[in-house]
Tab-separated table of C-alpha atoms in Angstrom:
chain	number	residue	atom	x	y	z
A	1	MET	CA	-0.109	0.107	0.062
A	2	SER	CA	1.180	3.592	-0.657
A	3	ILE	CA	2.081	6.064	1.928
A	4	LEU	CA	-0.810	8.192	1.199
A	5	GLY	CA	-3.021	4.884	1.083
A	6	GLN	CA	-1.761	3.836	4.599
A	7	LEU	CA	-2.848	7.439	5.701
A	8	VAL	CA	-6.259	7.282	4.386
A	9	ASP	CA	-6.766	3.774	5.674
A	10	GLY	CA	-5.498	4.752	9.186
A	11	LEU	CA	-8.074	7.518	9.233
A	12	ALA	CA	-10.952	5.306	8.035
A	13	THR	CA	-10.260	2.526	10.576
A	14	GLY	CA	-9.555	4.925	13.519
A	15	ALA	CA	-5.734	4.004	13.709
A	16	ILE	CA	-5.154	7.807	13.153
A	17	ASP	CA	-7.501	10.310	15.045
A	18	VAL	CA	-7.998	13.765	13.865
A	19	ILE	CA	-8.216	16.266	16.769
A	20	ASP	CA	-9.540	19.790	15.977
A	21	LEU	CA	-7.546	22.488	17.851
A	22	THR	CA	-9.412	25.415	16.805
A	23	ALA	CA	-11.636	27.472	18.708
A	24	PRO	CA	-15.259	28.350	17.379
A	25	LEU	CA	-15.381	31.598	15.503
A	26	GLU	CA	-18.280	33.748	16.473
A	27	ALA	CA	-19.343	37.108	17.657
A	28	LYS	CA	-18.340	36.226	21.334
A	29	THR	CA	-14.728	34.830	20.428
A	30	PRO	CA	-12.239	36.919	22.546
A	31	ILE	CA	-10.108	39.373	20.846
A	32	LEU	CA	-6.944	41.235	21.961
A	33	ARG	CA	-7.846	44.463	23.292
A	34	LEU	CA	-5.172	47.128	23.241
A	35	PRO	CA	-5.076	50.484	25.291
A	36	ALA	CA	-5.340	53.753	23.334
A	37	PRO	CA	-3.888	55.343	21.327
A	38	PHE	CA	-3.321	51.797	19.565
A	39	GLY	CA	-5.520	50.420	16.894
A	40	ASN	CA	-7.573	47.439	17.680
A	41	THR	CA	-8.992	44.520	15.677
A	42	ALA	CA	-12.652	43.991	14.761
A	43	GLU	CA	-14.854	41.644	16.698
A	44	PHE	CA	-15.935	38.764	14.242
A	45	GLU	CA	-19.234	39.489	12.472
A	46	LEU	CA	-21.535	37.689	10.179
A	47	GLU	CA	-23.818	39.914	7.650
A	48	GLU	CA	-26.426	37.968	6.124
A	49	ILE	CA	-26.705	38.343	2.454
A	50	SER	CA	-29.690	35.891	1.796
A	51	ARG	CA	-31.411	32.900	3.605
A	52	TYR	CA	-33.771	31.176	1.334
A	53	ASP	CA	-35.692	34.265	0.781
A	54	GLU	CA	-36.338	36.992	-1.760
A	55	ARG	CA	-32.699	38.123	-1.694
A	56	GLY	CA	-31.854	34.279	-2.757
A	57	PRO	CA	-34.645	31.756	-2.731
A	58	ALA	CA	-32.363	28.621	-2.911
A	59	TRP	CA	-29.328	29.681	-0.940
A	60	TYR	CA	-27.914	31.031	2.360
A	61	TRP	CA	-24.665	32.973	2.680
A	62	ASN	CA	-22.963	35.729	4.491
A	63	ASN	CA	-20.336	38.544	4.300
A	64	ILE	CA	-17.812	38.201	7.266
A	65	ARG	CA	-15.953	40.738	9.087
A	66	THR	CA	-13.060	39.855	11.210
A	67	GLY	CA	-9.339	40.750	11.919
A	68	GLU	CA	-6.616	38.636	10.731
A	69	HIS	CA	-5.578	37.877	14.459
A	70	THR	CA	-9.051	36.821	15.634
A	71	GLY	CA	-9.685	33.487	17.220
A	72	THR	CA	-7.327	30.589	16.496
A	73	HIS	CA	-5.015	32.260	14.107
A	74	PHE	CA	-1.600	32.210	12.200
A	75	ASP	CA	1.140	34.851	12.878
A	76	ALA	CA	3.069	35.411	9.856
A	77	PRO	CA	6.587	36.986	9.951
A	78	VAL	CA	5.416	40.229	8.433
A	79	HIS	CA	3.251	40.836	11.436
A	80	TRP	CA	6.063	42.241	13.317
A	81	VAL	CA	8.298	44.909	12.576
A	82	THR	CA	11.252	42.467	13.083
A	83	GLY	CA	10.022	40.372	10.265
A	84	ARG	CA	8.749	43.377	7.960
A	85	ASP	CA	10.843	41.939	5.099
A	86	GLY	CA	9.733	38.519	5.562
A	87	HIS	CA	6.858	36.441	4.203
A	88	ASP	CA	3.339	37.538	4.296
A	89	VAL	CA	0.654	34.746	5.196
A	90	SER	CA	0.056	34.045	1.484
A	91	MET	CA	3.790	33.262	1.015
A	92	VAL	CA	4.398	30.648	3.593
A	93	PRO	CA	5.553	27.626	1.990
A	94	VAL	CA	2.854	25.096	1.984
A	95	LYS	CA	5.029	22.309	3.204
A	96	ARG	CA	5.694	24.181	6.431
A	97	LEU	CA	2.000	24.076	7.086
A	98	ILE	CA	2.167	20.228	7.850
A	99	ALA	CA	4.614	19.605	10.797
A	100	PRO	CA	5.419	17.505	13.837
A	101	ALA	CA	4.476	18.872	17.107
A	102	VAL	CA	5.379	18.372	20.889
A	103	VAL	CA	3.537	19.424	23.983
A	104	LEU	CA	5.073	21.046	26.739
A	105	ASP	CA	2.544	21.031	29.608
A	106	PHE	CA	2.810	23.805	32.396
A	107	THR	CA	-0.970	23.768	33.375
A	108	ARG	CA	-0.248	23.189	36.917
A	109	GLN	CA	2.136	26.321	37.134
A	110	ALA	CA	-0.101	28.462	35.328
A	111	ALA	CA	-3.069	27.649	37.439
A	112	ALA	CA	-0.944	28.515	40.515
A	113	ASP	CA	0.330	31.791	38.940
A	114	PRO	CA	-1.557	33.334	35.841
A	115	ASN	CA	1.910	35.231	35.005
A	116	PHE	CA	4.085	32.142	34.748
A	117	LEU	CA	6.596	32.481	32.229
A	118	LEU	CA	8.320	29.561	30.554
A	119	GLN	CA	12.144	29.587	30.786
A	120	ILE	CA	15.000	28.055	28.965
A	121	GLU	CA	15.611	25.759	31.946
A	122	HIS	CA	12.025	24.564	31.854
A	123	VAL	CA	12.401	23.359	28.034
A	124	ARG	CA	15.913	21.912	28.587
A	125	ALA	CA	14.416	19.816	31.433
A	126	TRP	CA	11.545	18.758	29.222
A	127	GLU	CA	14.103	17.772	26.621
A	128	SER	CA	16.021	15.538	29.171
A	129	VAL	CA	12.988	13.295	29.562
A	130	HIS	CA	11.238	13.435	26.343
A	131	GLY	CA	14.008	14.021	23.729
A	132	PRO	CA	14.900	17.239	21.611
A	133	LEU	CA	12.533	19.525	20.251
A	134	PRO	CA	11.302	18.529	16.671
A	135	LYS	CA	13.109	19.924	13.758
A	136	GLY	CA	10.854	21.863	11.730
A	137	GLY	CA	8.077	21.461	14.182
A	138	TRP	CA	5.790	23.054	16.505
A	139	LEU	CA	6.317	23.527	20.244
A	140	LEU	CA	2.812	23.538	21.762
A	141	TYR	CA	2.873	25.294	25.167
A	142	ARG	CA	-0.132	24.158	27.239
A	143	THR	CA	-1.143	26.164	30.052
A	144	GLY	CA	-4.865	25.024	30.362
A	145	TRP	CA	-5.895	28.377	29.364
A	146	ASP	CA	-8.478	27.133	26.786
A	147	ALA	CA	-10.737	26.357	29.552
A	148	ARG	CA	-11.402	30.006	29.745
A	149	GLY	CA	-11.983	30.554	26.106
A	150	ASP	CA	-15.773	31.056	26.039
A	151	ARG	CA	-15.522	33.787	28.840
A	152	GLU	CA	-13.782	36.729	27.461
A	153	ASN	CA	-13.200	38.526	30.806
A	154	ASP	CA	-11.602	35.248	32.325
A	155	PHE	CA	-9.777	34.738	29.039
A	156	LEU	CA	-7.989	37.969	28.926
A	157	ASN	CA	-7.748	38.268	32.676
A	158	GLU	CA	-6.973	41.916	32.969
A	159	GLY	CA	-3.654	41.262	31.242
A	160	ARG	CA	-2.509	38.404	33.481
A	161	THR	CA	-1.916	35.548	31.336
A	162	PRO	CA	0.817	33.117	31.116
A	163	GLY	CA	3.699	33.303	28.437
A	164	MET	CA	7.282	33.022	27.776
A	165	ALA	CA	10.335	34.725	29.234
A	166	GLY	CA	12.289	37.090	26.840
A	167	GLU	CA	15.397	34.886	26.906
A	168	CYS	CA	13.436	31.867	26.322
A	169	ALA	CA	11.828	33.271	23.208
A	170	LYS	CA	15.214	34.389	21.748
A	171	TRP	CA	16.764	30.990	22.402
A	172	LEU	CA	13.879	29.149	20.661
A	173	ALA	CA	14.029	31.563	17.680
A	174	GLU	CA	17.938	31.775	17.301
A	175	GLU	CA	19.245	28.405	18.729
A	176	THR	CA	16.511	25.698	17.973
A	177	SER	CA	15.271	24.520	14.705
A	178	ILE	CA	11.386	24.575	15.645
A	179	LEU	CA	8.999	25.834	13.205
A	180	GLY	CA	7.078	28.032	15.612
A	181	VAL	CA	5.255	28.321	19.003
A	182	GLY	CA	1.529	27.369	19.488
A	183	VAL	CA	-0.344	28.737	22.640
A	184	GLU	CA	-3.852	28.511	24.166
A	185	THR	CA	-3.858	32.265	25.036
A	186	VAL	CA	-4.982	35.324	23.039
A	187	GLY	CA	-1.512	35.810	21.645
A	188	THR	CA	2.051	33.970	21.758
A	189	ASP	CA	3.337	36.654	24.430
A	190	ALA	CA	2.598	36.811	28.002
A	191	GLY	CA	-0.006	39.438	29.142
A	192	ALA	CA	2.757	41.363	30.930
A	193	ALA	CA	5.071	41.437	27.683
A	194	HIS	CA	4.619	44.977	26.945
A	195	SER	CA	6.921	45.581	29.721
A	196	PHE	CA	9.667	43.165	28.651
A	197	ALA	CA	12.758	44.155	26.786
A	198	PRO	CA	12.181	43.945	23.947
A	199	PRO	CA	8.553	44.190	24.254
A	200	PHE	CA	6.423	41.186	23.088
A	201	PRO	CA	9.583	39.071	22.754
A	202	CYS	CA	7.955	36.109	21.179
A	203	HIS	CA	6.591	38.093	18.373
A	204	ALA	CA	9.865	40.000	18.110
A	205	HIS	CA	12.170	36.967	18.123
A	206	LEU	CA	10.257	34.374	16.487
A	207	LEU	CA	8.847	36.274	13.497
A	208	GLY	CA	12.190	38.110	13.075
A	209	ASN	CA	13.580	34.759	12.663
A	210	ASP	CA	11.170	33.455	10.043
A	211	LYS	CA	9.080	31.308	12.534
A	212	TYR	CA	5.422	31.363	13.324
A	213	GLY	CA	2.899	31.691	15.885
A	214	LEU	CA	-0.309	29.998	16.383
A	215	THR	CA	-2.793	31.142	19.109
A	216	GLN	CA	-6.052	30.427	21.000
A	217	LEU	CA	-5.610	26.637	20.386
A	218	ARG	CA	-7.979	24.173	22.147
A	219	ARG	CA	-8.009	20.529	22.945
A	220	VAL	CA	-4.175	20.460	23.300
A	221	ALA	CA	-4.655	18.228	26.249
A	222	GLU	CA	-5.706	15.496	23.915
A	223	LEU	CA	-2.362	15.262	22.225
A	224	PRO	CA	0.640	13.119	23.188
A	225	VAL	CA	3.785	14.683	24.462
A	226	ARG	CA	5.209	13.983	20.988
A	227	GLY	CA	4.352	12.211	17.839
A	228	ALA	CA	1.344	14.521	16.742
A	229	VAL	CA	1.407	16.050	13.349
A	230	VAL	CA	-0.238	19.453	13.022
A	231	ILE	CA	-1.923	20.895	9.923
A	232	ALA	CA	-2.480	24.527	10.080
A	233	GLY	CA	-4.547	26.069	7.303
A	234	PRO	CA	-4.375	29.817	7.265
A	235	LEU	CA	-6.098	31.719	4.526
A	236	PRO	CA	-3.509	32.735	1.704
A	237	ILE	CA	-4.456	36.591	2.166
A	238	VAL	CA	-2.320	38.515	-0.263
A	239	ARG	CA	-0.064	40.988	2.098
A	240	GLY	CA	-1.853	39.685	5.003
A	241	SER	CA	-0.004	39.508	8.282
A	242	GLY	CA	-1.942	36.428	9.553
A	243	SER	CA	-5.253	34.592	9.289
A	244	PRO	CA	-7.844	32.917	11.331
A	245	CYS	CA	-6.675	29.332	10.929
A	246	ARG	CA	-8.258	25.710	11.082
A	247	VAL	CA	-5.672	23.738	12.944
A	248	LEU	CA	-5.846	20.089	12.995
A	249	ALA	CA	-3.744	17.334	14.689
A	250	LEU	CA	-3.118	13.802	13.368
A	251	VAL	CA	-2.444	11.397	16.349
A	252	GLU	CA	-1.890	7.459	15.978
A	253	ARG	CA	-4.122	5.554	18.465
């Protein structure tokens, strides 16, 4: 049987499971809210065009209004000033949209301290047990924050959300061969990252080094520590800095 035939057979028999890591996209989807004078993204909206009525008797469809960085979404390098000469989201090589993933679980620490920051020593300790980070793969940083995803106030938590220390973001971006970082929070950076040096180090270092971000992931708890394959499907928006994204994980059972 061909390799693709084995994949299809595995999906059909349940030997390979598909886990949807995507948050539903709707009007109540939490969005990042920046203080004045900064601009803010639009909330997600559906505008009905027709629904089996005089505007279109046999069809239902909508216009949508949203920001590129709303809900589960993909950060392309050009999203940040450090990556301004890099790829927009339509230019991301499609082979990089399918990649292995590992899960680093710091749910307990984030529950005890919502400002918890992932440090280099945390990652190295994980590697000593589970092996190296995957070359060309995703580091999925689990904090349990997706449990808050349907309650915007709890999800944003007045800016007190877990993230990554600046030194760790720089190290991951410059010293490892990962493809990018995926998180359950509203953005890849900690809620307090505006006060770091540089500000928002995950964005600054990762996107400035041709790596990517995935945010507002769900069901990461259902993935193995290593062995999953992530398929991330952003819209190919020309000149886009990112896109809402359907993120799926393939897991062998």
